[in-house]
Amino acid sequence: MRTQVCIIGGGPSGLLLGHLLHLAGLDTLILERQSRAYVLSRIRAGVLEQGAVETLARAGAATRLEAQGFRHAGIELAAQNRSFRVDFRDLIDRDVVVYGQTEVTTDLYDARDRSGAPVLHGVEDVTLHDIDTDCPHVAFRHDGAHRSVACDWIVGADGFHGPSRQAIPRSVLRTYERIYPFGWLGVLSETPPAGPELIYANHPRGFALCSMRNEGLSRYYIQTAADEDPEAWTDEAFWDELRRRIPEPVAETMQIGPSIEKSVAPLRSFVAEPMRWGRLCLVGDAAHIVPPTGAKGLNLAVGDVHYLEEALRRAYDGDPSGVDGYSDRALARVWQATRFSWWLTMTLHRFPGASDFDQRMQEADLAYLETSRTAQRALAENYVGLPY
Ligand code: FAS
Ligand code: PHB
């Protein structure tokens, strides 16, 4: 087998890059370990930056998004049983779109199907070879047969646990990590959202977030231990704990119902450098992980794809400067999103061993945000997404 760009991973990063490169006339092959159904069963991100929406539109994968996505002009921040609104449109004339990652991935698979470009599901034992030469190849097993694909470029879009990052020599790879001492217990329920916009709540009992997918599907999170067993939580216990952490006017009026999905996500900040080595380039979670507090994970992946698609197009036009500069360019934005996600996580979560003084410092931070347009503009710029 041969292709121009072999993409390992059929999540949002791999699918979006594959489709944009296909539109640019390049041959691509996507290798995905799981079935399509499994990939689409994962409940993950919910908020898209403007840049992500524009990139999906450029890929011709934003028709449903533009029809069904919810434009949000702000968010609510809550502490001490009260909340205030950060108005993105008033502060910086930008907004975000609430549209679940499951829907984004569905739209990208549909676009890939329409293109006729190949995605192999159920691939196993993927290994990368000769990435420090001009003739790299990827070996894998599929349908019981050992196969190999020669290519010009390999893109690691295989998430945090995939093989691509590991293919960069330890003498070259530098990693930076912070593992947070808590996780998020998430619930999906077929109930109307608790409010018109997202509510991020700081509380001495722990963080809570009220989000949504549409007018009849809500997404909620509460901070728990990192190794919390989701099945140890009855729906009733979850709703009681969530309502203790959000302002009473919201808790008293929100509609609760049975959970249709319940899972715990660990929180970490992680960045790997460089994001390109030889003929291997990394995108998305393969290169970085952010705590979901800042709604940056999926959006950072789209930013990487935006840079790499342009870089590879230029490389095939004989200009190597794009791929030579890809890692530095992508990492500059990755580190800004990593900082913002870290700061919002530190401000909104209750850390083990935190004192009353620590709680007061977080509340003072939020009180300053409430009164300072300057502070709110800084939050708004980062939340809606820094420019590419
Ligand atoms: P993904 O991990 O989505 O995709 C990688 C793909 O590679 C997967 O389909 C995997 O099966 C495949 N793969 C792995 N190893 C392979 C191999 N050896 N061979 C072939 N294929 C292989 N982000 C937000 O913005 N907001 C959130 O609320 C949020 N919640 C999250 C909750 C959880 C539990 C997790 C894990 C992540 C969450 N994220 C969130 C981040 C998430 O949305 C990622 O940023 C996003 O999925 C990144 O997309 P990809 O880079 O494509 O990685
Ligand atoms: C979600 O809706 O899943 C979501 C929204 C915003 C976040 C994290 C998760 O910051």
Coordinates of C-alpha atoms in Angstrom, one line a residue, residues 1-387:
M1 CA 0.0 0.0 0.0
R2 CA 1.1 3.6 -0.5
T3 CA -0.4 7.0 0.3
Q4 CA 0.9 10.5 0.6
V5 CA -0.2 11.1 4.2
C6 CA -0.9 8.3 6.6
I7 CA -3.0 9.4 9.6
I8 CA -3.0 7.3 12.7
G9 CA -6.3 7.9 14.6
G10 CA -9.9 8.4 13.4
G11 CA -11.0 10.8 16.1
P12 CA -11.8 14.5 15.4
S13 CA -8.1 15.5 14.8
G14 CA -7.4 12.7 12.3
L15 CA -10.7 13.0 10.5
L16 CA -10.6 16.8 10.1
L17 CA -7.0 16.8 8.9
G18 CA -7.7 13.9 6.5
H19 CA -10.7 15.7 5.0
L20 CA -8.9 19.0 4.6
L21 CA -5.9 17.3 2.9
H22 CA -8.3 15.4 0.7
L23 CA -9.9 18.7 -0.4
A24 CA -6.4 20.0 -1.1
G25 CA -6.0 17.0 -3.5
L26 CA -3.7 14.9 -1.3
D27 CA -4.0 11.1 -0.9
T28 CA -4.6 10.2 2.8
L29 CA -5.3 6.9 4.7
I30 CA -6.7 7.0 8.2
L31 CA -6.0 4.0 10.5
E32 CA -8.4 3.7 13.5
R33 CA -8.1 1.1 16.2
Q34 CA -11.8 1.2 17.3
S35 CA -15.0 0.7 15.4
R36 CA -16.8 3.8 14.2
A37 CA -19.6 3.1 16.6
Y38 CA -17.1 3.1 19.5
V39 CA -15.5 6.3 18.5
L40 CA -18.9 8.0 18.3
S41 CA -20.0 6.5 21.6
R42 CA -17.5 8.6 23.5
I43 CA -19.1 11.6 25.3
R44 CA -16.5 14.4 25.4
A45 CA -16.3 18.0 24.5
G46 CA -19.2 20.4 24.2
V47 CA -17.9 23.9 23.3
L48 CA -16.4 25.1 20.0
E49 CA -14.3 28.2 19.5
Q50 CA -15.0 30.5 16.6
G51 CA -11.8 29.3 14.9
A52 CA -12.9 25.7 15.2
V53 CA -16.3 26.5 13.7
E54 CA -14.6 28.3 10.8
T55 CA -12.2 25.4 10.2
L56 CA -15.0 22.8 10.2
A57 CA -16.9 25.1 7.8
R58 CA -13.8 25.2 5.5
A59 CA -13.9 21.4 5.5
G60 CA -17.6 21.4 4.5
A61 CA -18.5 19.7 7.8
A62 CA -20.4 22.5 9.5
T63 CA -23.9 22.3 8.0
R64 CA -25.6 20.6 11.0
L65 CA -23.4 22.6 13.4
E66 CA -24.6 25.9 11.9
A67 CA -28.2 24.7 12.0
Q68 CA -28.2 23.0 15.4
G69 CA -25.3 24.5 17.3
F70 CA -26.1 27.0 20.1
R71 CA -24.3 30.3 19.8
H72 CA -23.4 31.4 23.4
A73 CA -22.4 35.0 24.0
G74 CA -21.2 34.4 27.6
I75 CA -20.8 32.1 30.6
E76 CA -21.8 32.3 34.3
L77 CA -19.3 32.0 37.0
A78 CA -20.6 31.2 40.5
A79 CA -19.3 31.2 44.0
Q80 CA -20.7 31.9 47.5
N81 CA -24.2 31.0 46.3
R82 CA -24.3 33.7 43.6
S83 CA -23.2 34.1 40.0
F84 CA -22.2 36.7 37.5
R85 CA -22.0 36.7 33.7
V86 CA -19.0 37.2 31.6
D87 CA -20.4 38.7 28.4
F88 CA -18.1 37.8 25.5
R89 CA -20.0 39.7 22.9
D90 CA -20.0 42.9 25.0
L91 CA -16.4 42.5 25.9
I92 CA -14.7 41.3 22.7
D93 CA -17.6 40.9 20.2
R94 CA -17.0 37.2 19.8
D95 CA -18.9 34.1 21.0
V96 CA -18.7 30.3 21.1
V97 CA -20.9 27.5 19.8
V98 CA -22.2 24.7 22.0
Y99 CA -22.2 21.5 19.8
G100 CA -21.1 18.1 21.1
Q101 CA -17.9 16.4 20.0
T102 CA -19.9 13.4 19.1
E103 CA -21.8 15.5 16.6
V104 CA -18.6 17.0 15.2
T105 CA -17.1 13.5 14.8
T106 CA -20.3 12.2 13.1
D107 CA -20.2 15.2 10.7
L108 CA -16.5 14.5 9.9
Y109 CA -17.2 10.8 9.3
D110 CA -20.0 11.7 6.9
A111 CA -17.7 14.1 5.1
R112 CA -15.0 11.4 4.8
D113 CA -17.6 8.9 3.5
R114 CA -18.7 11.5 0.8
S115 CA -15.1 11.9 -0.2
G116 CA -14.6 8.2 -0.7
A117 CA -11.1 8.5 0.9
P118 CA -10.3 5.4 3.0
V119 CA -10.6 4.9 6.8
L120 CA -9.6 1.4 8.1
H121 CA -11.3 0.5 11.4
G122 CA -10.2 -2.2 13.7
V123 CA -6.5 -1.9 12.9
E124 CA -4.1 -3.4 15.5
D125 CA -0.4 -3.3 16.3
V126 CA 0.3 -0.1 14.6
T127 CA 4.0 0.7 14.5
L128 CA 5.9 3.6 12.8
H129 CA 9.1 3.0 10.8
D130 CA 11.8 5.1 9.3
I131 CA 10.3 8.4 10.4
D132 CA 13.8 10.0 10.3
T133 CA 14.0 9.2 6.5
D134 CA 12.2 10.5 3.4
C135 CA 10.5 7.1 3.1
P136 CA 8.6 6.4 6.3
H137 CA 6.1 3.6 6.6
V138 CA 3.4 2.3 9.0
A139 CA 3.0 -1.4 9.8
F140 CA -0.3 -2.7 11.2
R141 CA -2.6 -5.7 11.3
H142 CA -6.0 -5.5 9.8
D143 CA -8.6 -8.3 9.3
G144 CA -6.0 -10.7 10.5
A145 CA -3.4 -9.8 7.9
H146 CA -0.1 -8.0 8.4
R147 CA 0.0 -4.9 6.2
S148 CA 2.3 -1.9 5.6
V149 CA 1.7 1.5 4.0
A150 CA 4.5 3.5 2.6
C151 CA 4.0 7.3 2.7
D152 CA 5.6 10.7 2.6
W153 CA 4.3 11.9 6.0
I154 CA 2.9 10.2 9.1
V155 CA 0.5 12.1 11.3
G156 CA -0.1 11.0 14.9
A157 CA -3.7 11.8 15.7
D158 CA -3.9 8.8 18.0
G159 CA -4.7 10.5 21.3
F160 CA -2.9 10.4 24.6
H161 CA -2.4 6.7 24.7
G162 CA -1.5 6.1 21.0
P163 CA 1.9 4.9 19.6
S164 CA 2.9 8.0 17.7
R165 CA 4.4 10.2 20.4
Q166 CA 6.3 7.2 21.7
A167 CA 8.0 6.9 18.3
I168 CA 9.9 10.1 18.9
P169 CA 13.3 9.2 20.5
R170 CA 13.5 9.8 24.2
S171 CA 16.6 11.8 23.6
V172 CA 14.5 14.2 21.6
L173 CA 11.1 14.2 23.3
R174 CA 10.5 16.6 26.2
T175 CA 7.3 16.3 28.2
Y176 CA 5.7 18.6 30.8
E177 CA 2.9 17.3 33.0
R178 CA 0.7 18.1 36.0
I179 CA -1.8 15.5 37.2
Y180 CA -4.6 17.1 39.2
P181 CA -5.7 15.3 42.4
F182 CA -9.3 15.0 41.3
G183 CA -11.6 14.1 38.4
W184 CA -14.9 15.1 36.9
L185 CA -18.0 12.9 37.3
G186 CA -20.1 13.7 34.2
V187 CA -23.8 12.9 33.6
L188 CA -25.8 13.3 30.5
S189 CA -29.6 13.6 31.0
E190 CA -32.6 14.1 28.7
T191 CA -33.6 17.2 30.6
P192 CA -33.7 20.9 29.7
P193 CA -30.5 22.8 30.6
A194 CA -30.3 24.4 34.0
G195 CA -29.8 27.8 32.4
P196 CA -29.4 29.5 29.0
E197 CA -25.6 29.4 29.2
L198 CA -22.9 27.3 30.9
I199 CA -22.5 27.8 34.7
Y200 CA -19.0 27.1 36.2
A201 CA -19.3 26.9 40.0
N202 CA -16.6 27.2 42.7
H203 CA -17.7 25.7 46.0
P204 CA -16.0 24.5 49.2
R205 CA -17.4 21.0 48.5
G206 CA -15.9 21.1 45.0
F207 CA -16.3 22.3 41.5
A208 CA -19.5 21.9 39.4
L209 CA -20.4 22.7 35.8
C210 CA -23.9 22.9 34.2
S211 CA -23.6 22.5 30.4
M212 CA -25.8 21.2 27.6
R213 CA -26.0 19.6 24.2
N214 CA -29.4 21.0 23.1
E215 CA -32.7 22.2 24.6
G216 CA -33.6 18.7 25.7
L217 CA -30.2 17.2 26.5
S218 CA -28.1 18.5 29.4
R219 CA -24.5 17.7 30.5
Y220 CA -23.4 18.2 34.1
Y221 CA -20.2 17.6 36.0
I222 CA -19.1 17.5 39.6
Q223 CA -15.5 17.3 40.9
T224 CA -14.8 14.0 42.5
A225 CA -11.8 11.9 43.4
A226 CA -9.7 11.0 40.3
D227 CA -10.4 7.3 40.8
E228 CA -14.1 7.7 41.6
D229 CA -16.3 4.8 40.5
P230 CA -19.2 6.4 38.6
E231 CA -21.4 3.4 39.4
A232 CA -21.0 4.3 43.1
W233 CA -23.2 7.3 42.4
T234 CA -27.0 6.9 42.2
D235 CA -28.7 9.6 40.1
E236 CA -30.3 11.0 43.2
A237 CA -26.9 11.3 45.0
F238 CA -25.5 13.1 41.9
W239 CA -28.3 15.6 41.6
D240 CA -28.2 16.3 45.4
E241 CA -24.5 17.0 45.3
L242 CA -24.7 19.1 42.1
R243 CA -27.5 21.2 43.6
R244 CA -25.5 21.8 46.8
R245 CA -22.7 23.3 44.7
I246 CA -24.6 25.7 42.4
P247 CA -26.5 28.9 43.4
E248 CA -29.9 28.1 45.0
P249 CA -32.0 29.9 42.4
V250 CA -30.6 27.5 39.8
A251 CA -30.7 24.5 42.0
E252 CA -34.4 25.1 43.0
T253 CA -35.6 25.5 39.4
M254 CA -33.5 23.0 37.4
Q255 CA -35.2 19.9 36.1
I256 CA -33.5 16.6 36.9
G257 CA -34.0 13.2 35.4
P258 CA -32.4 9.8 34.8
S259 CA -28.8 9.8 33.6
I260 CA -28.3 8.2 30.2
E261 CA -24.5 8.3 30.5
K262 CA -22.3 8.6 33.6
S263 CA -18.5 8.6 33.5
V264 CA -15.4 9.9 35.3
A265 CA -12.6 11.8 33.5
P266 CA -9.2 12.3 35.1
L267 CA -7.7 15.8 34.8
R268 CA -4.2 16.5 33.7
S269 CA -2.1 19.1 31.9
F270 CA 0.4 17.6 29.5
V271 CA 2.5 18.9 26.7
A272 CA 5.0 17.0 24.5
E273 CA 7.6 18.8 22.5
P274 CA 8.5 18.8 19.6
M275 CA 5.2 18.1 17.7
R276 CA 7.2 17.2 14.6
W277 CA 10.2 14.9 14.3
G278 CA 11.4 13.9 10.8
R279 CA 8.4 12.8 8.8
L280 CA 6.1 12.4 11.8
C281 CA 3.8 15.3 13.0
L282 CA 1.6 15.1 16.1
V283 CA -1.9 16.7 16.4
G284 CA -4.4 16.9 19.2
D285 CA -4.3 14.7 22.3
A286 CA -1.3 12.8 20.9
A287 CA 0.7 15.9 21.8
H288 CA -1.2 17.7 24.6
I289 CA -3.9 17.2 27.2
V290 CA -5.7 20.0 29.0
P291 CA -8.1 19.8 31.9
P292 CA -11.6 20.3 30.4
T293 CA -12.2 23.3 32.6
G294 CA -11.4 25.7 29.8
A295 CA -13.1 23.7 27.1
K296 CA -9.9 23.7 25.1
G297 CA -9.1 20.0 24.3
L298 CA -11.0 19.6 21.1
N299 CA -10.4 23.2 20.1
L300 CA -6.6 22.9 20.5
A301 CA -6.8 19.8 18.3
V302 CA -8.5 21.9 15.6
G303 CA -5.9 24.6 15.9
D304 CA -3.1 22.0 15.3
V305 CA -5.0 20.7 12.2
H306 CA -5.4 24.2 10.9
Y307 CA -1.6 24.8 11.0
L308 CA -0.6 21.3 9.8
E309 CA -2.9 21.2 6.8
E310 CA -1.4 24.5 5.6
A311 CA 2.1 23.3 6.3
L312 CA 1.7 20.0 4.4
R313 CA 0.0 21.7 1.4
R314 CA 2.9 24.1 1.2
A315 CA 5.4 21.1 1.5
Y316 CA 3.8 19.5 -1.5
D317 CA 4.1 22.8 -3.4
G318 CA 7.8 22.6 -2.7
D319 CA 8.0 25.0 0.3
P320 CA 9.2 23.1 3.4
S321 CA 9.0 26.2 5.7
G322 CA 5.5 25.3 6.9
V323 CA 6.4 21.9 8.3
D324 CA 9.8 23.2 9.5
G325 CA 7.9 25.8 11.6
Y326 CA 4.8 23.7 12.5
S327 CA 5.9 22.5 15.9
D328 CA 6.9 26.0 17.2
R329 CA 3.8 27.6 15.7
A330 CA 1.4 25.0 17.2
L331 CA 3.1 24.9 20.6
A332 CA 2.9 28.6 21.0
R333 CA -0.9 28.3 21.0
V334 CA -0.9 25.0 22.9
W335 CA 1.0 26.7 25.8
Q336 CA -1.4 29.6 26.0
A337 CA -4.4 27.2 26.1
T338 CA -2.6 25.1 28.7
R339 CA -1.9 28.1 30.9
F340 CA -5.6 29.3 30.7
S341 CA -7.0 25.8 31.4
W342 CA -4.5 25.4 34.3
W343 CA -5.5 28.9 35.8
L344 CA -9.2 28.2 35.5
T345 CA -8.8 24.8 37.1
M346 CA -6.8 26.2 40.0
T347 CA -9.4 29.0 40.5
L348 CA -12.5 26.8 40.4
H349 CA -11.6 23.5 42.1
R350 CA -11.2 22.5 45.8
F351 CA -7.8 21.0 46.3
P352 CA -7.2 18.3 49.0
G353 CA -5.8 20.0 52.1
A354 CA -7.0 23.4 50.9
S355 CA -7.5 25.8 53.9
D356 CA -10.2 28.3 54.5
F357 CA -7.6 30.9 53.4
D358 CA -7.1 29.1 50.1
Q359 CA -10.9 29.1 49.6
R360 CA -11.0 32.8 50.3
M361 CA -8.3 33.5 47.8
Q362 CA -10.3 31.7 45.1
E363 CA -13.4 33.7 46.0
A364 CA -11.4 36.9 46.0
D365 CA -10.1 36.0 42.5
L366 CA -13.7 35.5 41.3
A367 CA -14.9 38.7 43.1
Y368 CA -12.2 40.6 41.2
L369 CA -13.3 39.1 37.9
E370 CA -16.9 40.1 38.7
T371 CA -15.9 43.8 39.1
S372 CA -13.1 44.2 36.5
R373 CA -13.9 44.5 32.8
T374 CA -10.1 44.1 32.2
A375 CA -10.0 40.8 34.0
Q376 CA -13.2 39.7 32.2
R377 CA -11.7 40.6 28.8
A378 CA -8.7 38.5 29.5
L379 CA -10.9 35.5 30.4
A380 CA -13.2 36.1 27.4
E381 CA -10.2 36.3 24.9
N382 CA -8.9 33.0 26.1
Y383 CA -12.3 31.2 26.5
V384 CA -13.5 32.1 23.0
G385 CA -10.1 31.2 21.6
L386 CA -6.9 33.1 20.8
P387 CA -6.4 33.7 17.1

